[in-house]
C-alpha cells in the first residue's frame, strides 16, 4: 500500500495526516505551538517550535496509522503564509519568525509605496501593500536589526523552513513566494525591479520551484527526528489557501473556494492573469503550477460567531454542557428559529476592520435594525448572514473581472452547520458543495505529494481522483429574493457610515 504524508503548519499548530492514494484519511496527529507578543501589535514564533511539532506529530501519526515508514511514498508541506524567519547557512534561525498577523511594519509599507508604488507592486506581485506580507518584515529586520540582516543566509517561510529541515534544501514554491510582495507572479521568479528598489539582495531569497516537484529526500538526521524513512521524497508544497483550493477541487474555471473559519478566504481559479484595476482583490500563484488564483481575504467572519458564543452565548454554552454537545450546534438550532433575513436585522462583521473589497482598517462591527420584538435567534442568524453578504461582495467583484462561477466549494468550521451552508447558497445564488475531507488544506498537500512521485500525472488528475464532494446545497428561490434585497441594504449601511466618517470618529474611543 502506498500512502502520502501531508504536514500542515498553521498559525496555531501543526498537524501531520497520512492519506491513502485515493484521498482517504488514515491517521492524523496535532500539536500546538505558542506565539509571543513582544509588543501589543507584534506577533512572533520560534521556528524551532514548528520543527518540534513536525517531529512529534509525524511520529505519532505514523504509529497511529500502523504502517511501516517506508510505505510513505512522499511528503509535502503546506503552511501559514507570509510568516518570515531569517536563517544562517546551516538553517539555524537567527531570530524569532515574524508572523503574518504582525503589524509593526507600517513604516516599511510607506517606504515600499514611495520606492516602488502601489500600482507597480500590484502589477508585478498581484498584491496590495500591507504589513500582512513578507517584504515589509524583511525591511524591518534590515533597518532595526542590521547585524541579523547581514548574517542572514536566506529568509524563509514556514513551508521553506520545514522542507529544509527534512531535506537540507533551501527552496520555496511559487504559491508561497507570491505572498511575499517580492515575486513576479507571471514570470514565476523573484522580481529584480522590486528587490533592487528595496535593496533586498535576491541571493538572500531561496530558490523557487513549482508546487508538486521533488526537491530532495529525507536526510538521515530528519529520519531519526521525525520517524519518516531516510530517502523518502520531499515534494514542494504550497500555501495553505492554495492547497485548500486543491483539496476541494478548485482546479478548473467555474469553481471558487470559500474557507469560512476565523476569517474567510475566497479563491477563484483562473488560467489567465486577472487583475482588478481597483485593487479590491488579490492575484497570486496557484499550487497548480502555471495557474493563478484571484483571492479575497475577510478578516472576521467565524470569529464574530465565536465572539457571540463567548460574550453573549452563555445560555447556549450551558445547554451544550448539559447535553454533551458543541455550543455551536446549539447556536445553530437557535438561529433556525429566525426567518431568512433575520427579521430585518443586519450585521456588518468588521470587528477588526474590513478586508476585501474595502481594505478599511477603521471599519467596525455594526448591528442595524433591532426592535423590541427581535430575539437571540435573529441576532445569531444575522451573524451568519452578515458573513455571507461580505463573501458575496467579493464574488461580485470577481464577476466584474470576467470570472463566472457554477459552484462554490466550501471548507472551514462553519461548514459543519447545514443551516449556514444553505444560507451561503441562498445569498451567493450559486450552488455550494462541501468536501468530504474537512482538512482540505492537508488533502491539497497530499495531492502535491502524489503528483511529485508520479502517483498522478498532474495536479488536476490527482484532485479529480482524491477529492470527494459530499453535501450540496442549491439556492432556494424564495430565500434568494429576500437576500437580494437585503444585500443592497447591507452595502448601503457600510457606505453611509463610511461617507459620514462614523468609523473614523469612533476610532478615538477604541479600546
PDB file of N, CA and C in Angstrom, residues 4-19 25 27-33 49-62 64 75-80 158 162 228 240 259 412-413 416 437-446:
ATOM      1  N   UNK A   4       0.538   8.711   1.448  1.00  0.00           N
ATOM      2  CA  UNK A   4       1.114  10.039   1.270  1.00  0.00           C
ATOM      3  C   UNK A   4       1.029  10.808   2.580  1.00  0.00           C
ATOM      4  N   UNK A   5       2.072  11.548   2.924  1.00  0.00           N
ATOM      5  CA  UNK A   5       2.100  12.311   4.168  1.00  0.00           C
ATOM      6  C   UNK A   5       1.977  13.797   3.866  1.00  0.00           C
ATOM      7  N   UNK A   6       1.094  14.467   4.600  1.00  0.00           N
ATOM      8  CA  UNK A   6       0.898  15.907   4.480  1.00  0.00           C
ATOM      9  C   UNK A   6       1.186  16.551   5.827  1.00  0.00           C
ATOM     10  N   UNK A   7       2.058  17.557   5.820  1.00  0.00           N
ATOM     11  CA  UNK A   7       2.360  18.331   7.027  1.00  0.00           C
ATOM     12  C   UNK A   7       1.748  19.712   6.847  1.00  0.00           C
ATOM     13  N   UNK A   8       0.851  20.088   7.770  1.00  0.00           N
ATOM     14  CA  UNK A   8       0.142  21.366   7.695  1.00  0.00           C
ATOM     15  C   UNK A   8       0.542  22.194   8.909  1.00  0.00           C
ATOM     16  N   UNK A   9       1.427  23.164   8.688  1.00  0.00           N
ATOM     17  CA  UNK A   9       1.920  24.026   9.766  1.00  0.00           C
ATOM     18  C   UNK A   9       1.127  25.325   9.754  1.00  0.00           C
ATOM     19  N   UNK A  10       0.097  25.372  10.578  1.00  0.00           N
ATOM     20  CA  UNK A  10      -0.775  26.538  10.623  1.00  0.00           C
ATOM     21  C   UNK A  10      -0.294  27.585  11.601  1.00  0.00           C
ATOM     22  N   UNK A  11      -1.153  28.557  11.867  1.00  0.00           N
ATOM     23  CA  UNK A  11      -0.789  29.654  12.756  1.00  0.00           C
ATOM     24  C   UNK A  11      -0.750  29.216  14.210  1.00  0.00           C
ATOM     25  N   UNK A  12      -1.622  28.301  14.593  1.00  0.00           N
ATOM     26  CA  UNK A  12      -1.733  27.884  15.990  1.00  0.00           C
ATOM     27  C   UNK A  12      -0.974  26.596  16.250  1.00  0.00           C
ATOM     28  N   UNK A  13      -0.921  25.711  15.268  1.00  0.00           N
ATOM     29  CA  UNK A  13      -0.271  24.432  15.493  1.00  0.00           C
ATOM     30  C   UNK A  13      -0.028  23.683  14.203  1.00  0.00           C
ATOM     31  N   UNK A  14       0.538  22.482  14.347  1.00  0.00           N
ATOM     32  CA  UNK A  14       0.899  21.653  13.196  1.00  0.00           C
ATOM     33  C   UNK A  14       0.152  20.333  13.262  1.00  0.00           C
ATOM     34  N   UNK A  15      -0.338  19.889  12.119  1.00  0.00           N
ATOM     35  CA  UNK A  15      -0.921  18.548  12.039  1.00  0.00           C
ATOM     36  C   UNK A  15      -0.202  17.786  10.928  1.00  0.00           C
ATOM     37  N   UNK A  16       0.016  16.514  11.194  1.00  0.00           N
ATOM     38  CA  UNK A  16       0.503  15.599  10.169  1.00  0.00           C
ATOM     39  C   UNK A  16      -0.606  14.589   9.909  1.00  0.00           C
ATOM     40  N   UNK A  17      -0.968  14.427   8.644  1.00  0.00           N
ATOM     41  CA  UNK A  17      -2.031  13.492   8.267  1.00  0.00           C
ATOM     42  C   UNK A  17      -1.484  12.522   7.223  1.00  0.00           C
ATOM     43  N   UNK A  18      -1.770  11.254   7.419  1.00  0.00           N
ATOM     44  CA  UNK A  18      -1.412  10.211   6.456  1.00  0.00           C
ATOM     45  C   UNK A  18      -2.655   9.897   5.629  1.00  0.00           C
ATOM     46  N   UNK A  19      -2.520  10.014   4.303  1.00  0.00           N
ATOM     47  CA  UNK A  19      -3.629   9.748   3.383  1.00  0.00           C
ATOM     48  C   UNK A  19      -3.309   8.537   2.515  1.00  0.00           C
ATOM     49  N   UNK A  25      -8.364   9.601   4.556  1.00  0.00           N
ATOM     50  CA  UNK A  25      -7.507   9.837   5.717  1.00  0.00           C
ATOM     51  C   UNK A  25      -7.310   8.534   6.483  1.00  0.00           C
ATOM     52  N   UNK A  27      -4.668   8.388   9.243  1.00  0.00           N
ATOM     53  CA  UNK A  27      -4.333   8.753  10.624  1.00  0.00           C
ATOM     54  C   UNK A  27      -3.870  10.195  10.649  1.00  0.00           C
ATOM     55  N   UNK A  28      -3.980  10.797  11.838  1.00  0.00           N
ATOM     56  CA  UNK A  28      -3.534  12.178  11.992  1.00  0.00           C
ATOM     57  C   UNK A  28      -3.044  12.415  13.401  1.00  0.00           C
ATOM     58  N   UNK A  29      -2.265  13.481  13.553  1.00  0.00           N
ATOM     59  CA  UNK A  29      -1.896  13.938  14.882  1.00  0.00           C
ATOM     60  C   UNK A  29      -1.682  15.451  14.817  1.00  0.00           C
ATOM     61  N   UNK A  30      -1.856  16.097  15.976  1.00  0.00           N
ATOM     62  CA  UNK A  30      -1.842  17.564  16.017  1.00  0.00           C
ATOM     63  C   UNK A  30      -1.119  18.027  17.277  1.00  0.00           C
ATOM     64  N   UNK A  31      -0.370  19.117  17.150  1.00  0.00           N
ATOM     65  CA  UNK A  31       0.295  19.713  18.308  1.00  0.00           C
ATOM     66  C   UNK A  31       0.377  21.229  18.111  1.00  0.00           C
ATOM     67  N   UNK A  32       0.077  21.973  19.151  1.00  0.00           N
ATOM     68  CA  UNK A  32       0.135  23.432  19.073  1.00  0.00           C
ATOM     69  C   UNK A  32       1.512  23.953  19.460  1.00  0.00           C
ATOM     70  N   UNK A  33       1.775  25.193  19.033  1.00  0.00           N
ATOM     71  CA  UNK A  33       2.984  25.901  19.462  1.00  0.00           C
ATOM     72  C   UNK A  33       2.594  27.328  19.805  1.00  0.00           C
ATOM     73  N   UNK A  49      10.059  25.648  17.250  1.00  0.00           N
ATOM     74  CA  UNK A  49       8.803  25.061  17.721  1.00  0.00           C
ATOM     75  C   UNK A  49       8.038  24.413  16.576  1.00  0.00           C
ATOM     76  N   UNK A  50       8.129  24.992  15.384  1.00  0.00           N
ATOM     77  CA  UNK A  50       7.477  24.365  14.223  1.00  0.00           C
ATOM     78  C   UNK A  50       8.060  22.968  13.997  1.00  0.00           C
ATOM     79  N   UNK A  51       9.391  22.916  14.027  1.00  0.00           N
ATOM     80  CA  UNK A  51      10.055  21.646  13.739  1.00  0.00           C
ATOM     81  C   UNK A  51       9.769  20.612  14.836  1.00  0.00           C
ATOM     82  N   UNK A  52       9.771  21.051  16.101  1.00  0.00           N
ATOM     83  CA  UNK A  52       9.429  20.141  17.189  1.00  0.00           C
ATOM     84  C   UNK A  52       8.046  19.540  16.960  1.00  0.00           C
ATOM     85  N   UNK A  53       7.078  20.386  16.569  1.00  0.00           N
ATOM     86  CA  UNK A  53       5.716  19.897  16.336  1.00  0.00           C
ATOM     87  C   UNK A  53       5.667  18.954  15.146  1.00  0.00           C
ATOM     88  N   UNK A  54       6.440  19.228  14.106  1.00  0.00           N
ATOM     89  CA  UNK A  54       6.508  18.329  12.953  1.00  0.00           C
ATOM     90  C   UNK A  54       7.022  16.959  13.392  1.00  0.00           C
ATOM     91  N   UNK A  55       8.110  16.963  14.156  1.00  0.00           N
ATOM     92  CA  UNK A  55       8.698  15.690  14.592  1.00  0.00           C
ATOM     93  C   UNK A  55       7.724  14.890  15.443  1.00  0.00           C
ATOM     94  N   UNK A  56       7.092  15.535  16.390  1.00  0.00           N
ATOM     95  CA  UNK A  56       6.189  14.827  17.303  1.00  0.00           C
ATOM     96  C   UNK A  56       4.942  14.318  16.588  1.00  0.00           C
ATOM     97  N   UNK A  57       4.327  15.165  15.770  1.00  0.00           N
ATOM     98  CA  UNK A  57       3.089  14.741  15.103  1.00  0.00           C
ATOM     99  C   UNK A  57       3.359  13.679  14.042  1.00  0.00           C
ATOM    100  N   UNK A  58       4.501  13.749  13.386  1.00  0.00           N
ATOM    101  CA  UNK A  58       4.817  12.747  12.362  1.00  0.00           C
ATOM    102  C   UNK A  58       5.004  11.378  12.995  1.00  0.00           C
ATOM    103  N   UNK A  59       5.767  11.332  14.074  1.00  0.00           N
ATOM    104  CA  UNK A  59       5.981  10.042  14.745  1.00  0.00           C
ATOM    105  C   UNK A  59       4.656   9.435  15.198  1.00  0.00           C
ATOM    106  N   UNK A  60       3.821  10.276  15.810  1.00  0.00           N
ATOM    107  CA  UNK A  60       2.554   9.758  16.347  1.00  0.00           C
ATOM    108  C   UNK A  60       1.595   9.364  15.230  1.00  0.00           C
ATOM    109  N   UNK A  61       1.559  10.144  14.134  1.00  0.00           N
ATOM    110  CA  UNK A  61       0.658   9.797  13.020  1.00  0.00           C
ATOM    111  C   UNK A  61       1.063   8.475  12.381  1.00  0.00           C
ATOM    112  N   UNK A  62       2.369   8.263  12.217  1.00  0.00           N
ATOM    113  CA  UNK A  62       2.848   7.000  11.643  1.00  0.00           C
ATOM    114  C   UNK A  62       2.472   5.837  12.550  1.00  0.00           C
ATOM    115  N   UNK A  64      -0.041   5.754  14.744  1.00  0.00           N
ATOM    116  CA  UNK A  64      -1.490   5.559  14.693  1.00  0.00           C
ATOM    117  C   UNK A  64      -1.915   4.845  13.410  1.00  0.00           C
ATOM    118  N   UNK A  75       6.326  13.084   0.908  1.00  0.00           N
ATOM    119  CA  UNK A  75       5.883  14.044   1.924  1.00  0.00           C
ATOM    120  C   UNK A  75       5.801  15.417   1.275  1.00  0.00           C
ATOM    121  N   UNK A  76       4.758  16.183   1.627  1.00  0.00           N
ATOM    122  CA  UNK A  76       4.691  17.574   1.204  1.00  0.00           C
ATOM    123  C   UNK A  76       4.181  18.422   2.367  1.00  0.00           C
ATOM    124  N   UNK A  77       4.407  19.729   2.251  1.00  0.00           N
ATOM    125  CA  UNK A  77       4.139  20.654   3.357  1.00  0.00           C
ATOM    126  C   UNK A  77       3.254  21.788   2.877  1.00  0.00           C
ATOM    127  N   UNK A  78       2.289  22.156   3.707  1.00  0.00           N
ATOM    128  CA  UNK A  78       1.518  23.383   3.499  1.00  0.00           C
ATOM    129  C   UNK A  78       1.610  24.203   4.774  1.00  0.00           C
ATOM    130  N   UNK A  79       1.293  25.493   4.692  1.00  0.00           N
ATOM    131  CA  UNK A  79       1.707  26.362   5.794  1.00  0.00           C
ATOM    132  C   UNK A  79       0.912  27.650   5.897  1.00  0.00           C
ATOM    133  N   UNK A  80       0.991  28.274   7.096  1.00  0.00           N
ATOM    134  CA  UNK A  80       0.584  29.665   7.255  1.00  0.00           C
ATOM    135  C   UNK A  80       1.496  30.495   6.347  1.00  0.00           C
ATOM    136  N   UNK A 158       7.434  29.441   6.426  1.00  0.00           N
ATOM    137  CA  UNK A 158       7.272  28.249   7.264  1.00  0.00           C
ATOM    138  C   UNK A 158       7.466  26.972   6.439  1.00  0.00           C
ATOM    139  N   UNK A 162      10.504  24.064   7.070  1.00  0.00           N
ATOM    140  CA  UNK A 162      10.224  22.656   7.358  1.00  0.00           C
ATOM    141  C   UNK A 162      10.807  21.754   6.269  1.00  0.00           C
ATOM    142  N   UNK A 228      10.047   9.421   9.768  1.00  0.00           N
ATOM    143  CA  UNK A 228       9.970   9.106   8.344  1.00  0.00           C
ATOM    144  C   UNK A 228      11.192   8.276   7.947  1.00  0.00           C
ATOM    145  N   UNK A 240      -1.317  27.618   2.424  1.00  0.00           N
ATOM    146  CA  UNK A 240      -2.490  26.925   2.957  1.00  0.00           C
ATOM    147  C   UNK A 240      -3.750  27.182   2.148  1.00  0.00           C
ATOM    148  N   UNK A 259     -13.327  29.344   2.248  1.00  0.00           N
ATOM    149  CA  UNK A 259     -12.980  28.752   3.538  1.00  0.00           C
ATOM    150  C   UNK A 259     -13.451  29.698   4.624  1.00  0.00           C
ATOM    151  N   UNK A 412     -13.937  24.755   6.031  1.00  0.00           N
ATOM    152  CA  UNK A 412     -13.847  25.500   7.277  1.00  0.00           C
ATOM    153  C   UNK A 412     -14.880  25.061   8.288  1.00  0.00           C
ATOM    154  N   UNK A 413     -14.683  25.509   9.525  1.00  0.00           N
ATOM    155  CA  UNK A 413     -15.546  25.090  10.618  1.00  0.00           C
ATOM    156  C   UNK A 413     -17.008  25.426  10.429  1.00  0.00           C
ATOM    157  N   UNK A 416     -19.786  22.921   9.089  1.00  0.00           N
ATOM    158  CA  UNK A 416     -20.426  21.866   9.877  1.00  0.00           C
ATOM    159  C   UNK A 416     -21.903  22.160  10.100  1.00  0.00           C
ATOM    160  N   UNK A 437     -13.569  15.535   2.991  1.00  0.00           N
ATOM    161  CA  UNK A 437     -12.438  15.681   3.908  1.00  0.00           C
ATOM    162  C   UNK A 437     -12.439  17.109   4.434  1.00  0.00           C
ATOM    163  N   UNK A 438     -12.660  17.264   5.735  1.00  0.00           N
ATOM    164  CA  UNK A 438     -12.732  18.614   6.303  1.00  0.00           C
ATOM    165  C   UNK A 438     -11.382  19.323   6.230  1.00  0.00           C
ATOM    166  N   UNK A 439     -10.288  18.579   6.407  1.00  0.00           N
ATOM    167  CA  UNK A 439      -8.952  19.178   6.349  1.00  0.00           C
ATOM    168  C   UNK A 439      -8.511  19.281   4.888  1.00  0.00           C
ATOM    169  N   UNK A 440      -9.183  20.163   4.162  1.00  0.00           N
ATOM    170  CA  UNK A 440      -8.921  20.298   2.730  1.00  0.00           C
ATOM    171  C   UNK A 440      -7.499  20.772   2.457  1.00  0.00           C
ATOM    172  N   UNK A 441      -6.952  21.595   3.353  1.00  0.00           N
ATOM    173  CA  UNK A 441      -5.587  22.104   3.160  1.00  0.00           C
ATOM    174  C   UNK A 441      -4.589  20.953   3.168  1.00  0.00           C
ATOM    175  N   UNK A 442      -4.720  20.055   4.131  1.00  0.00           N
ATOM    176  CA  UNK A 442      -3.827  18.897   4.199  1.00  0.00           C
ATOM    177  C   UNK A 442      -4.015  17.988   2.996  1.00  0.00           C
ATOM    178  N   UNK A 443      -5.267  17.821   2.569  1.00  0.00           N
ATOM    179  CA  UNK A 443      -5.516  16.994   1.384  1.00  0.00           C
ATOM    180  C   UNK A 443      -4.834  17.609   0.166  1.00  0.00           C
ATOM    181  N   UNK A 444      -4.854  18.941   0.070  1.00  0.00           N
ATOM    182  CA  UNK A 444      -4.158  19.603  -1.036  1.00  0.00           C
ATOM    183  C   UNK A 444      -2.667  19.303  -1.037  1.00  0.00           C
ATOM    184  N   UNK A 445      -2.057  19.306   0.144  1.00  0.00           N
ATOM    185  CA  UNK A 445      -0.637  18.963   0.234  1.00  0.00           C
ATOM    186  C   UNK A 445      -0.404  17.512  -0.167  1.00  0.00           C
ATOM    187  N   UNK A 446      -1.318  16.611   0.223  1.00  0.00           N
ATOM    188  CA  UNK A 446      -1.194  15.208  -0.163  1.00  0.00           C
ATOM    189  C   UNK A 446      -1.318  15.045  -1.679  1.00  0.00           C
TER     190      UNK A 446
END
